[in-house]
Every structure is written in structure tokens, then in C-alpha cells.
Amino acid sequence: MARDAETDKILADRGWIVLRFWEHEDSSVAADKVRAAVGRAG
């Protein structure tokens, strides 16, 4: 978890939108989150 948090911070500091999904999560929910993030960014 600490490594993930560090990686997320590095990417965010460089301007990336960081989204993390796990294989057990519903793919349609993940897709909705991606669409929402892209909508906020653009």
C-alpha cells in the first residue's frame, strides 16, 4: 500500500490523473470512473 501511495503521488505530481483498479472490481464501474475522470480533466 505504501508503494502504491508513493507511486500515485509521483504520478500526480507530474500531472497524471491516477486511478487504481483491482481485478475483482466490476469493470463497468471502473469504466464509469475513467469516463468521469476524463470528463473532469478535459
Short mmCIF file of C-alpha atoms in Angstrom, two decimals:
data_model
loop_
_atom_site.label_atom_id
_atom_site.label_comp_id
_atom_site.label_asym_id
_atom_site.label_seq_id
_atom_site.Cartn_x
_atom_site.Cartn_y
_atom_site.Cartn_z
CA MET A 1 0.00 0.00 0.00
CA ALA A 2 2.82 2.38 0.81
CA ARG A 3 4.47 1.71 -2.55
CA ASP A 4 1.16 2.35 -4.35
CA ALA A 5 0.67 5.62 -2.46
CA GLU A 6 4.19 6.74 -3.31
CA THR A 7 3.70 5.88 -6.98
CA ASP A 8 0.35 7.69 -7.04
CA LYS A 9 1.94 10.81 -5.55
CA ILE A 10 4.82 10.81 -8.04
CA LEU A 11 2.44 10.47 -10.97
CA ALA A 12 0.03 13.10 -9.64
CA ASP A 13 2.93 15.50 -9.06
CA ARG A 14 3.80 15.05 -12.74
CA GLY A 15 0.27 15.92 -13.81
CA TRP A 16 -1.23 12.46 -14.28
CA ILE A 17 -4.71 11.52 -13.12
CA VAL A 18 -4.16 8.39 -11.06
CA LEU A 19 -6.89 5.75 -10.95
CA ARG A 20 -6.29 2.36 -9.42
CA PHE A 21 -8.50 -0.66 -10.10
CA TRP A 22 -8.26 -4.25 -8.95
CA GLU A 23 -9.21 -7.37 -10.87
CA HIS A 24 -12.11 -8.14 -8.53
CA GLU A 25 -13.80 -4.78 -9.21
CA ASP A 26 -16.71 -4.55 -11.62
CA SER A 27 -15.32 -3.43 -14.99
CA SER A 28 -18.34 -1.26 -15.79
CA VAL A 29 -17.86 0.64 -12.53
CA ALA A 30 -14.18 1.12 -13.38
CA ALA A 31 -15.11 2.36 -16.86
CA ASP A 32 -17.56 4.86 -15.34
CA LYS A 33 -14.81 6.16 -13.07
CA VAL A 34 -12.45 6.56 -16.04
CA ARG A 35 -15.11 8.43 -18.05
CA ALA A 36 -15.76 10.73 -15.09
CA ALA A 37 -12.05 11.45 -14.59
CA VAL A 38 -11.54 12.19 -18.28
CA GLY A 39 -14.58 14.46 -18.24
CA ARG A 40 -13.19 16.44 -15.29
CA ALA A 41 -9.77 16.72 -16.95
CA GLY A 42 -10.91 17.85 -20.35
#
